[in-house]
Short mmCIF file of C-alpha atoms in Angstrom, two decimals:
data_model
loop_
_atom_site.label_atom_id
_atom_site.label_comp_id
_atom_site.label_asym_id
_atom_site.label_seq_id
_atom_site.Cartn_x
_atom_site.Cartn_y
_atom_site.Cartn_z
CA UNK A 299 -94.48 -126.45 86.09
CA UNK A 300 -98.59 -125.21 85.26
CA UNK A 301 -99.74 -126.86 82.71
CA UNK A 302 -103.34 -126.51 81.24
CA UNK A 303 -104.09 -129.20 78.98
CA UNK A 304 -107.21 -129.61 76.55
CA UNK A 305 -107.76 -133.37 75.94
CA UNK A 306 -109.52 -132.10 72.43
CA UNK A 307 -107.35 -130.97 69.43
CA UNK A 308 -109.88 -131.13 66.63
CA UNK A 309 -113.72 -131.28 67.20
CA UNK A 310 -115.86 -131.78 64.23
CA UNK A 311 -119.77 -131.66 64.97
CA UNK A 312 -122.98 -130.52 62.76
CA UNK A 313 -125.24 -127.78 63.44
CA UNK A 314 -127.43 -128.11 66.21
CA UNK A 315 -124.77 -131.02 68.14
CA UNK A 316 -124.05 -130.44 72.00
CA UNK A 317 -120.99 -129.63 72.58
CA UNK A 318 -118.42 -130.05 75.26
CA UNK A 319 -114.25 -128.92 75.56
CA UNK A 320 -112.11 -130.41 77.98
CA UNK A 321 -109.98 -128.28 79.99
CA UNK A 322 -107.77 -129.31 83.51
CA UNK A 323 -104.62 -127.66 84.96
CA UNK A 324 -102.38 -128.48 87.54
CA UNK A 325 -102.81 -126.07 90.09
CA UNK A 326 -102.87 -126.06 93.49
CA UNK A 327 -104.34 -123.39 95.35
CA UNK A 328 -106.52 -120.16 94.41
CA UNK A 329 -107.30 -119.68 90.81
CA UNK A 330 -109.04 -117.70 87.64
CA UNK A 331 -109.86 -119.51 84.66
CA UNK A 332 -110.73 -118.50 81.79
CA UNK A 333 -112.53 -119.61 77.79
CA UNK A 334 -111.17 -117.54 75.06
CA UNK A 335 -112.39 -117.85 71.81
CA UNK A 336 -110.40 -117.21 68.44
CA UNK A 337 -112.32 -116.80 64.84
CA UNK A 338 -110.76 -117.73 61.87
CA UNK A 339 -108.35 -114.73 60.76
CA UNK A 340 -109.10 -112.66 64.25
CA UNK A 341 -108.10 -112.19 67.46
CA UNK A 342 -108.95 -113.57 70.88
CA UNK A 343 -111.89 -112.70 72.41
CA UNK A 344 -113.26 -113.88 76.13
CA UNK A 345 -115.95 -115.94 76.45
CA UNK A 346 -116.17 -116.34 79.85
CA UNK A 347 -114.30 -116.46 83.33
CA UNK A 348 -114.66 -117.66 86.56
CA UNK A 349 -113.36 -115.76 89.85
CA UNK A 350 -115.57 -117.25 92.24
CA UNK A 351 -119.21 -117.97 93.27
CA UNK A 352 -120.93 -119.94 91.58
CA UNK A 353 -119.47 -122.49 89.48
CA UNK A 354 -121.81 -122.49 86.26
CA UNK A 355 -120.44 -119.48 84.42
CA UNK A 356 -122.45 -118.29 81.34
CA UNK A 357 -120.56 -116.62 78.72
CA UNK A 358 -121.43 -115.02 75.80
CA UNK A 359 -123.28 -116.81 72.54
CA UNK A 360 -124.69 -119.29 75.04
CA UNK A 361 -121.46 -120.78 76.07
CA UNK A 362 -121.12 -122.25 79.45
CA UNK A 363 -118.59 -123.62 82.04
CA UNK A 364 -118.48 -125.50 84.69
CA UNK A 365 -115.59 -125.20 87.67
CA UNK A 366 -115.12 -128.57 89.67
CA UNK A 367 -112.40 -127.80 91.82
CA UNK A 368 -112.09 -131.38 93.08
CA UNK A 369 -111.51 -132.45 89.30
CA UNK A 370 -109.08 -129.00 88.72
CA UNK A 371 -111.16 -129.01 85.52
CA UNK A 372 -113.12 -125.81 83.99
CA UNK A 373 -115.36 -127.77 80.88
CA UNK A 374 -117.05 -125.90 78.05
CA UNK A 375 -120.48 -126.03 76.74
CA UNK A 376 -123.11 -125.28 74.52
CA UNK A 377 -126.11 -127.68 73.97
CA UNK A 378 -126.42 -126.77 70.53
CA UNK A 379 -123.90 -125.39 68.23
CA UNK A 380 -124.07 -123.52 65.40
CA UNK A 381 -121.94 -122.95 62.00
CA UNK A 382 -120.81 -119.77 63.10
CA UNK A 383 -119.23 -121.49 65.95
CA UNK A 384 -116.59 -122.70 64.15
CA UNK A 385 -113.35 -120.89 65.85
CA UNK A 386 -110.45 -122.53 67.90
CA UNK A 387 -111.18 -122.29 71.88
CA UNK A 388 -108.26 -121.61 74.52
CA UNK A 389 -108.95 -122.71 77.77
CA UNK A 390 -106.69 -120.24 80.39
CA UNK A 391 -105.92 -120.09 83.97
CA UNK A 392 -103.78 -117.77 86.33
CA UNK A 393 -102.94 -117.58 89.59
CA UNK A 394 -101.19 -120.49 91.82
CA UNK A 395 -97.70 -119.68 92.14
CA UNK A 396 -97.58 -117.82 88.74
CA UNK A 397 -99.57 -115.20 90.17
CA UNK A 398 -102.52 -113.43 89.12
CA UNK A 399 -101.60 -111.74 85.98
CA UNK A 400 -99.72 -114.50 84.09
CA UNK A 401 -101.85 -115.77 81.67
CA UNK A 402 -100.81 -119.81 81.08
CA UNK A 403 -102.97 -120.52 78.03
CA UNK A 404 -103.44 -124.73 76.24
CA UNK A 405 -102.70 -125.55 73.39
CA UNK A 406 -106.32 -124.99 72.09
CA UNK A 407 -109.32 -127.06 70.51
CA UNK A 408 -110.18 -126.34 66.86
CA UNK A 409 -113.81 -126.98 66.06
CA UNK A 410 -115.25 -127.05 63.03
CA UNK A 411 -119.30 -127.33 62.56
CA UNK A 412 -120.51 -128.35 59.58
CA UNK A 413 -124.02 -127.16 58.45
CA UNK B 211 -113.17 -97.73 73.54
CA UNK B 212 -111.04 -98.72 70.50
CA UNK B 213 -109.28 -101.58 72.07
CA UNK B 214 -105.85 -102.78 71.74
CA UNK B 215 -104.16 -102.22 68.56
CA UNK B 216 -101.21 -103.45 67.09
CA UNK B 217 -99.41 -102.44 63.79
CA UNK B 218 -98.42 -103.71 61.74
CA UNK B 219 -101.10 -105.99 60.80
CA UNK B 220 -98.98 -107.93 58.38
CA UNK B 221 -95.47 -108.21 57.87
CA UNK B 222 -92.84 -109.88 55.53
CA UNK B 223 -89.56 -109.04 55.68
CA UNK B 224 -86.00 -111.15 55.00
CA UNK B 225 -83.80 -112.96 57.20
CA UNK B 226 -81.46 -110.43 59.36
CA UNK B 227 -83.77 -107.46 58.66
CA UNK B 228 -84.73 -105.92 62.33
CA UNK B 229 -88.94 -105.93 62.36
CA UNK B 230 -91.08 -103.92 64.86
CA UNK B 231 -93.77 -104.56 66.07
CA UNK B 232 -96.12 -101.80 68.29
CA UNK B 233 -99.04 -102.00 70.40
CA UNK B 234 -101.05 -99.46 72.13
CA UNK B 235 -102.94 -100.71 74.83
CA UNK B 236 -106.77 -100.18 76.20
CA UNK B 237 -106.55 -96.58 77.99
CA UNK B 238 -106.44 -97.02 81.69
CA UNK B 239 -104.68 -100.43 81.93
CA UNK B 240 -101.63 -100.77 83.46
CA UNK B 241 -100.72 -104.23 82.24
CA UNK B 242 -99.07 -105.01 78.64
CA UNK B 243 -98.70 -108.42 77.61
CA UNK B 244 -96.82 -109.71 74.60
CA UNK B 245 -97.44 -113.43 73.53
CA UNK B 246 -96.49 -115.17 70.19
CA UNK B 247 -98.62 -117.61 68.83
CA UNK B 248 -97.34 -120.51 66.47
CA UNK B 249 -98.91 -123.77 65.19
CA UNK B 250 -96.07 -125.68 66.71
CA UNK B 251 -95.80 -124.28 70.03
CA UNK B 252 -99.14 -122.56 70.71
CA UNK B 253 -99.86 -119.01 72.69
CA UNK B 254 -96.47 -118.50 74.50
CA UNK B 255 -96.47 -115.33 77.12
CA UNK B 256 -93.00 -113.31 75.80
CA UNK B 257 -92.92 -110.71 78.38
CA UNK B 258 -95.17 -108.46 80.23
CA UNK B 259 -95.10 -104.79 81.83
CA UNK B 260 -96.53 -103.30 84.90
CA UNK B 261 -96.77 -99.58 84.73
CA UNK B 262 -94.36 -99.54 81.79
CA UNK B 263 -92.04 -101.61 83.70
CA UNK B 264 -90.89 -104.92 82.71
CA UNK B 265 -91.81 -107.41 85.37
CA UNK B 266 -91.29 -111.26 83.86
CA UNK B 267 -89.04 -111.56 80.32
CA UNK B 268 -88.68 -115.34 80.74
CA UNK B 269 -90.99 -116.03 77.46
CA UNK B 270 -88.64 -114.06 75.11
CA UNK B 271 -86.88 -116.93 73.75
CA UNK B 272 -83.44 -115.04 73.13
CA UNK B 273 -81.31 -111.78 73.11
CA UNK B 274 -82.41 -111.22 69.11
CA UNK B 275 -85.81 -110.03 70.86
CA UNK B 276 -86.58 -106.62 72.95
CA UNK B 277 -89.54 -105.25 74.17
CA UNK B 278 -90.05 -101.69 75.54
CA UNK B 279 -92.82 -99.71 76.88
CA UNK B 280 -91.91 -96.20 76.91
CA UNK B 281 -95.21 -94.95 78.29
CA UNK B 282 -98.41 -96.14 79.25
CA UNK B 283 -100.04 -95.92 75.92
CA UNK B 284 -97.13 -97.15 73.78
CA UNK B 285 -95.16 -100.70 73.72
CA UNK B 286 -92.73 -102.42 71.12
CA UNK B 287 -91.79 -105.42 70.70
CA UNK B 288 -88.29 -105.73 68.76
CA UNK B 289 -86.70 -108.32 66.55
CA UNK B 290 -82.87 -107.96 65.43
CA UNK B 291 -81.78 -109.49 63.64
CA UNK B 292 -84.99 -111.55 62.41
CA UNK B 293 -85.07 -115.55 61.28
CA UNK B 294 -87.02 -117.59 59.50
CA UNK B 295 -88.24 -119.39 62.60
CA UNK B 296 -89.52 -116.27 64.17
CA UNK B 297 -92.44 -116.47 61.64
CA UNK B 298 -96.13 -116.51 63.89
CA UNK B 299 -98.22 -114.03 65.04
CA UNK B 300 -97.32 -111.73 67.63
CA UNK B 301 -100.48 -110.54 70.09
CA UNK B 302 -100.46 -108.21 72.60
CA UNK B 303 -102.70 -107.84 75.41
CA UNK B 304 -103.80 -105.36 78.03
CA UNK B 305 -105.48 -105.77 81.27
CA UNK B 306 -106.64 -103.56 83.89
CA UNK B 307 -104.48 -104.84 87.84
CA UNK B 308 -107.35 -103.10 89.99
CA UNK B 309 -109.00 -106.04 90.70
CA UNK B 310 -105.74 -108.05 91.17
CA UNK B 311 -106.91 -110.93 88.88
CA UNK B 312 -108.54 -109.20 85.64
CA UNK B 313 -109.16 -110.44 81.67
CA UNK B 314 -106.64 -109.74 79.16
CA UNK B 315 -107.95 -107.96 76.19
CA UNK B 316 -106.16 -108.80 73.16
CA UNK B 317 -105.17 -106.96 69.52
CA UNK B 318 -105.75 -107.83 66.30
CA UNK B 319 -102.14 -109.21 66.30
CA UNK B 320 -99.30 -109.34 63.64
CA UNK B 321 -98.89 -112.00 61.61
CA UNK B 322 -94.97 -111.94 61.20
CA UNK B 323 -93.54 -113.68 57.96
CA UNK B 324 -89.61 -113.98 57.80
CA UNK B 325 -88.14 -115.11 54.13
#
């Protein structure tokens, strides 16, 4: 079956720390991937995707990702975080032989920055 | 646009009540998604719609749980009668299938507590 899996369950870091969230899936084939990002007490919100082109996707709040196909992994960044950060992060894919509008979600990274 | 909504936002009920839950999706999208999100388990993908039809149910974990979608501006997602363990909150999402591939928006959600 897909899978997605984030390596990461907890992150703690301080303000102004680089950061970097795992993500792989099991794939084969064409896909979309996606970083979601979930403050505490709201809902998800995207951060970023990647259909194709270029690999480096920049997001929103200076969020970044990185698509190595050869690794099936779609990494994370930001080079210097920032208290406000603090949310849980969903790394997302779809397509394969789930199709292109089945969402497979992992379990999620929680990070918490402390000022 | 006002996005996806969901109501309610909160609700507690008692064991064997039937709770429902409703979501009106972004205007113009033709895909409804309902997930439920738990600490145990994660963001699981219930069911989703196409055009107000019902195209994969294989998430809804048993007969105590319907979802319709009337029309396209209008979904529900049933619980009869409710348990304990079907305490999380329930998201739904919307997406635009032009593009064949497309990001889910999601609501607010409803965070579900069974007594």
């Amino acid at each position: 079956a897909q899978s997605v899996s984030q390596h990461n369950h907890h992150v703690i870091l301080s303000e102004a720390a680089s950061l970097e969230l795992g993500c792989n899936y099991s794939y084969g084939g064409t896909v979309n991937l996606f970083w979601y990002v979930q403050y505490p007490g709201q809902h998800l919100q995207l951060l970023l995707k990647y259909f194709s082109g270029d690999p480096l996707v920049k997001g929103i709040k200076g969020f970044e990702a990185e698509f190595i196909k050869s690794k099936f992994s779609f990494n994370l960044r930001k080079p210097s975080v920032q208290w406000s950060d603090t949310a849980e992060y969903f790394c997302a894919v779809n397509g394969g032989n789930t199709g292109f509008q089945k969402l497979v979600f992992g379990t999620g990274t929680r990070l918490l920055v402390s000022p | 646009d006002a996005g996806v909504i969901q109501s309610p936002r909160h609700e507690v009920t008692e064991m064997g009540q039937e709770v429902t839950l409703r979501c009106k999706p972004i205007s113009g999208h033709d895909y409804l998604f309902w997930y439920r999100q738990t600490m145990m388990r994660g963001l699981e993908l219930l069911i989703y719609f196409n055009n107000n039809v019902p195209i994969d149910d294989s998430g809804m974990p048993e007969d105590r749980f319907s979802a319709k979608m009337p029309n396209a501006s209008f979904s529900t997602l049933k619980i009869q009668p409710s348990e304990p363990r079907d305490s999380a909150v329930y998201f739904c999402a919307s997406s635009s299938g032009l593009a064949g591939a497309d990001t889910q928006y999601f609501g607010p959600g409803t965070r579900l507590t069974v007594l």
